[in-house]
CSV table of C-alpha atoms in Angstrom, one decimal:
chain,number,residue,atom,x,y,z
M,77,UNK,CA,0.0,0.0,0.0
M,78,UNK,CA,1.5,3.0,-0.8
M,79,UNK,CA,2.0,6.2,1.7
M,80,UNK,CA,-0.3,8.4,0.1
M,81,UNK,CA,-3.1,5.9,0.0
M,82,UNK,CA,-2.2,4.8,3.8
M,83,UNK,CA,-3.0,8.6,4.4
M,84,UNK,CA,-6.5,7.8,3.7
M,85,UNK,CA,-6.6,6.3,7.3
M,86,UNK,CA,-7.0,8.6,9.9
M,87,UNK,CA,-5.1,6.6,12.5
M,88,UNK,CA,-2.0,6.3,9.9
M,89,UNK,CA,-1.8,10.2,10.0
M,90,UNK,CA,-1.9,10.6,13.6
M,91,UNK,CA,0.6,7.7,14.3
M,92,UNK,CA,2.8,9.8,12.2
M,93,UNK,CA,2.2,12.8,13.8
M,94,UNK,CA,2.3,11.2,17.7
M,95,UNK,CA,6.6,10.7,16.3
M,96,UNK,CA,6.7,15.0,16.0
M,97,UNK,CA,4.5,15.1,19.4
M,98,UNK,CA,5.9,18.2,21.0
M,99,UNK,CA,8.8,18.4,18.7
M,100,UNK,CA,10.1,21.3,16.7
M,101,UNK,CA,8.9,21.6,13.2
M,102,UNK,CA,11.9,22.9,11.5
M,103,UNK,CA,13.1,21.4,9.2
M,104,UNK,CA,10.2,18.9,8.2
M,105,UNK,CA,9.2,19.1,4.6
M,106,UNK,CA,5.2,20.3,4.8
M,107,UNK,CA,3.3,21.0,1.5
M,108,UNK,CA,1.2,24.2,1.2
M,109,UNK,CA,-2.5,22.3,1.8
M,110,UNK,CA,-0.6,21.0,5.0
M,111,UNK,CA,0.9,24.4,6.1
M,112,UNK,CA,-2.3,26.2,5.3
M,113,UNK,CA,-4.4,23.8,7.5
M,114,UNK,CA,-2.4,24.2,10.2
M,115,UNK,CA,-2.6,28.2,9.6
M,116,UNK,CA,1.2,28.2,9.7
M,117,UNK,CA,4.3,29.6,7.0
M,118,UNK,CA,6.7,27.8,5.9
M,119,UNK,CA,9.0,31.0,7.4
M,120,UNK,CA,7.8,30.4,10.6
M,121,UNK,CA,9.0,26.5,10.5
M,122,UNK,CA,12.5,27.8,9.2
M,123,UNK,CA,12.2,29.9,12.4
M,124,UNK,CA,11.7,27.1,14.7
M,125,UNK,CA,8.6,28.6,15.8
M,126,UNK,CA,5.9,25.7,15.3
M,127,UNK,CA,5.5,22.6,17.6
M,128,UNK,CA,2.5,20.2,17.3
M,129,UNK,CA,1.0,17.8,19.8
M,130,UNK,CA,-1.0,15.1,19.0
M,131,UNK,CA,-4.2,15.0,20.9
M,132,UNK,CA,-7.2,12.5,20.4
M,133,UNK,CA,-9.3,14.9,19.1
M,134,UNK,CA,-7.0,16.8,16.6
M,135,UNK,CA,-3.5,18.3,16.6
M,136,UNK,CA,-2.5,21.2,19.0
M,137,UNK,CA,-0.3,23.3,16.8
M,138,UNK,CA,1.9,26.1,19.2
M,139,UNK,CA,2.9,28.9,17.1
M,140,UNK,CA,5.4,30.9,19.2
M,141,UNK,CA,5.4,33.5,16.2
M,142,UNK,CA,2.2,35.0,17.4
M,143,UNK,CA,2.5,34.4,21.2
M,144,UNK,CA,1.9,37.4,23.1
M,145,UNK,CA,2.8,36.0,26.4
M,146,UNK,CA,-0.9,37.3,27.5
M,147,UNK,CA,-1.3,33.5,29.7
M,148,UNK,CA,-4.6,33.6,29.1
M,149,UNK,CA,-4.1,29.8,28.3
M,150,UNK,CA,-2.9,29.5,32.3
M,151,UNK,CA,-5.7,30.9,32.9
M,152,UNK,CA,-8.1,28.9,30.8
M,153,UNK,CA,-6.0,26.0,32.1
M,154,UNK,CA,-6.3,26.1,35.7
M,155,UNK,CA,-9.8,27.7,35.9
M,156,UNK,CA,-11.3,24.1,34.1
M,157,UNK,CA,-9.2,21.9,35.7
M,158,UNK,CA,-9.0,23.2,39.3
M,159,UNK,CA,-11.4,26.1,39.8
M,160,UNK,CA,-9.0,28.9,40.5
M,161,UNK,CA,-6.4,30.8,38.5
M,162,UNK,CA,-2.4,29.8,38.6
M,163,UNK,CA,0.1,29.9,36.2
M,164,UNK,CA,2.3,28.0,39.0
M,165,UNK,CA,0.0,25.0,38.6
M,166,UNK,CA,-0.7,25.4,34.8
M,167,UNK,CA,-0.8,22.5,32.5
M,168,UNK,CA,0.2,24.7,29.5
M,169,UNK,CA,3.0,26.7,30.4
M,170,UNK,CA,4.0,30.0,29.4
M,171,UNK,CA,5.1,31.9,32.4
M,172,UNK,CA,8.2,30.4,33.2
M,173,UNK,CA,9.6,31.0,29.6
M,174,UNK,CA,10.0,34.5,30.0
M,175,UNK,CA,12.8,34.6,32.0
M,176,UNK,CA,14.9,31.5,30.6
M,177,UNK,CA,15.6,29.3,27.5
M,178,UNK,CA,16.8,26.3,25.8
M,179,UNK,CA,20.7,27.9,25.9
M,180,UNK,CA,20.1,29.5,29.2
M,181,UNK,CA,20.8,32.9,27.9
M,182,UNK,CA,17.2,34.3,28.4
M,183,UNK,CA,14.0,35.2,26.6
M,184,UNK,CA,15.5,39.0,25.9
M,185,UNK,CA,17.1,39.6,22.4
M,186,UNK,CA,16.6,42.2,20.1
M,187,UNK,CA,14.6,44.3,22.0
M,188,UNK,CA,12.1,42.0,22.0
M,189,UNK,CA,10.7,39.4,24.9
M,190,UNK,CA,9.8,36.2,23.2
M,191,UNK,CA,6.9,34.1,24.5
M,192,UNK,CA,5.7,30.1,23.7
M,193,UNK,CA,3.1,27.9,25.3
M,194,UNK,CA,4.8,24.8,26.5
M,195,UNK,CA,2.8,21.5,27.3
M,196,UNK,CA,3.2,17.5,28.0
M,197,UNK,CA,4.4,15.2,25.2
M,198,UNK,CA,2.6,12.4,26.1
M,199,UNK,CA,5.8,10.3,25.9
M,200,UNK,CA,4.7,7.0,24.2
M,201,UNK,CA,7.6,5.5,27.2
M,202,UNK,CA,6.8,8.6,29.7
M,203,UNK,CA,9.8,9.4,32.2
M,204,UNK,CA,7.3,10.7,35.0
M,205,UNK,CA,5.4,7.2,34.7
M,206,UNK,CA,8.4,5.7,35.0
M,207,UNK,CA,9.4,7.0,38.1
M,208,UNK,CA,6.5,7.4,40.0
M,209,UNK,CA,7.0,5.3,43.2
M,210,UNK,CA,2.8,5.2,43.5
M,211,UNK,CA,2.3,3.7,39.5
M,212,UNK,CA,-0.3,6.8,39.7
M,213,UNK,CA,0.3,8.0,36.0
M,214,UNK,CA,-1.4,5.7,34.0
M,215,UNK,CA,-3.1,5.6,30.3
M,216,UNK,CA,-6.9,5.8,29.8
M,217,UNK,CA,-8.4,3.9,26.7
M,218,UNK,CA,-7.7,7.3,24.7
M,219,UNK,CA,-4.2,6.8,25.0
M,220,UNK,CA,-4.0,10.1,27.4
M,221,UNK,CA,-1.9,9.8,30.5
M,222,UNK,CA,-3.3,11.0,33.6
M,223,UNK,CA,-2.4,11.6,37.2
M,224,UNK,CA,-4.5,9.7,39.1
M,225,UNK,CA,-5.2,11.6,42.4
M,226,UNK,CA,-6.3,8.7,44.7
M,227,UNK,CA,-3.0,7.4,44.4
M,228,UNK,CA,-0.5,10.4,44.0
M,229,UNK,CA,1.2,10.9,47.2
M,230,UNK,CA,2.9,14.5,45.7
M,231,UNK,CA,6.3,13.2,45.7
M,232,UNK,CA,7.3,15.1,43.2
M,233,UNK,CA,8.9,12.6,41.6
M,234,UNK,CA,7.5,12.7,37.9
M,235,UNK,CA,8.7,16.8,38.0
M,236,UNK,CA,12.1,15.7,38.5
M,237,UNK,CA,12.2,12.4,36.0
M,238,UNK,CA,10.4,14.5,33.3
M,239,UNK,CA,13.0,16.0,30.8
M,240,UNK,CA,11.3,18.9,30.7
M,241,UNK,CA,9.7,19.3,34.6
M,242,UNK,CA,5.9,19.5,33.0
M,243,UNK,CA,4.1,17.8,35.8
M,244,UNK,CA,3.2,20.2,38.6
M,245,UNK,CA,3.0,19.8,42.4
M,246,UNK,CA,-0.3,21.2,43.5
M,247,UNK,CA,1.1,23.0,47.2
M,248,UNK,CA,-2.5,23.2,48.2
M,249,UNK,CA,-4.0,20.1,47.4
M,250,UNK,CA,-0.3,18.4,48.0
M,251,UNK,CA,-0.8,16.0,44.2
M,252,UNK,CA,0.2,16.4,41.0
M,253,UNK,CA,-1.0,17.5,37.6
M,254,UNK,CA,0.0,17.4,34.3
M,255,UNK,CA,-2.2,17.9,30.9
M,256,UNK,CA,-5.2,15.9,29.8
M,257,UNK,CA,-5.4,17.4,26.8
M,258,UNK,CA,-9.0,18.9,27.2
M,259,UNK,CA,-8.2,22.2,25.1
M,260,UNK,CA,-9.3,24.6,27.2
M,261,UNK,CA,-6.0,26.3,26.7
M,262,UNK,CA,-7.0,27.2,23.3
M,263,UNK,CA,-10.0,29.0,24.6
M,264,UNK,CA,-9.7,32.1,24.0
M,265,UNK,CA,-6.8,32.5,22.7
M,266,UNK,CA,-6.5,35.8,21.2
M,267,UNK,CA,-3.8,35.8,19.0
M,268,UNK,CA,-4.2,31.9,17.1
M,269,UNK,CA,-0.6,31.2,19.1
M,270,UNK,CA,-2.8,28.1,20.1
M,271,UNK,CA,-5.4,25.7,17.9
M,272,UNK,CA,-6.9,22.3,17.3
M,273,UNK,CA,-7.2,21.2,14.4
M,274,UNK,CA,-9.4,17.9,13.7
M,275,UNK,CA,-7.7,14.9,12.4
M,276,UNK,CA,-10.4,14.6,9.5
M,277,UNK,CA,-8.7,18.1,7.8
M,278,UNK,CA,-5.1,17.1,8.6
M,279,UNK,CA,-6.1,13.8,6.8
M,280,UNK,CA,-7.1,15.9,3.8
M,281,UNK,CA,-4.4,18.1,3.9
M,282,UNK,CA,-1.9,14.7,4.1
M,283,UNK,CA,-3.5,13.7,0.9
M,284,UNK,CA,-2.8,16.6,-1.2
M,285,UNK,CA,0.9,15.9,-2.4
């Protein structure tokens, strides 16, 4: 069977897309149906400004290019999931990349601040699973890994064993979080930094070579 006609299958496409899950676009050869569904340029993948996460119900594309470090998506965030508002506690994060960066040498250049929501991979072999002492972060049937708060004991130890500290320590409720992928972070969003598109358009847009 060949690739294109395998793109016909909507699981195919998002199998291939779970392998770029959180990963930097740059570099990866997109045509121009693809690039326009995802409302992205091709500049702003030279630019290493597009990531995409692969969510049951579409793909999560993070376009730092028109971040406005507004954390409205905190906001959205914390308000579903745990009734108040925190960046601390935030699934998506956006906060604590203002003041540091992949080199260390800060956020400031140019003149200009730069700003990009962060969020969970859903590692296919997660790290924080892996080290949780309580085997609290488990998969549901949708594939999405959860903290399951009847076991978490708030260790802490999925922050530390996760290569990029996502899951958070609640210091109220003493457990921790991590994204479930519900969306709300693209709620809202006033600039487009943040959307979901379905898996039925990135399907079509696959098959357009």
């Amino acid at each position: 069977m060949s690739d294109q006609k395998r793109f016909l299958d909507k699981d195919y496409t998002r199998r291939q897309f779970l392998k770029l899950s959180g990963k930097s676009l740059v570099g990866v050869a997109m045509s121009s149906a693809m690039l326009s569904t995802l409302g992205v340029t091709a500049g702003a993948l030279a630019e290493d400004q597009v990531r995409v996460w692969a969510f049951p119900q579409g793909l999560l594309v993070v376009n730092a290019d028109r971040c406005v470090g507004c954390q409205r998506c905190e906001i959205n965030c914390t308000l579903t999931n745990d009734g108040c508002c925190s960046s601390y506690i935030s699934r998506v994060k956006v906060t604590r990349n203002l003041y540091s960066s992949r080199n260390g040498n800060g956020l400031y250049t140019e003149n200009n601040w730069t700003y990009f929501p962060d969020t969970c991979r859903q590692c296919e072999d997660p790290a924080c699973g892996n080290a949780c002492p309580q085997g609290a972060i488990v998969a549901g049937e949708d594939g999405i890994r959860r903290v399951d708060q009847e076991k978490c004991v708030g260790c802490g130890a999925c922050v530390e064993a996760c290569p990029w500290h996502m899951p958070t320590v609640n210091p109220v409720t003493k457990k921790s979080s991590k994204c479930v992928m519900c969306g709300a972070c693209v709620e809202g969003c006033p600039s487009g930094a943040l959307s979901i598109v379905p898996w039925d358009k990135i399907t079509a847009a696959a098959q357009q070579i």
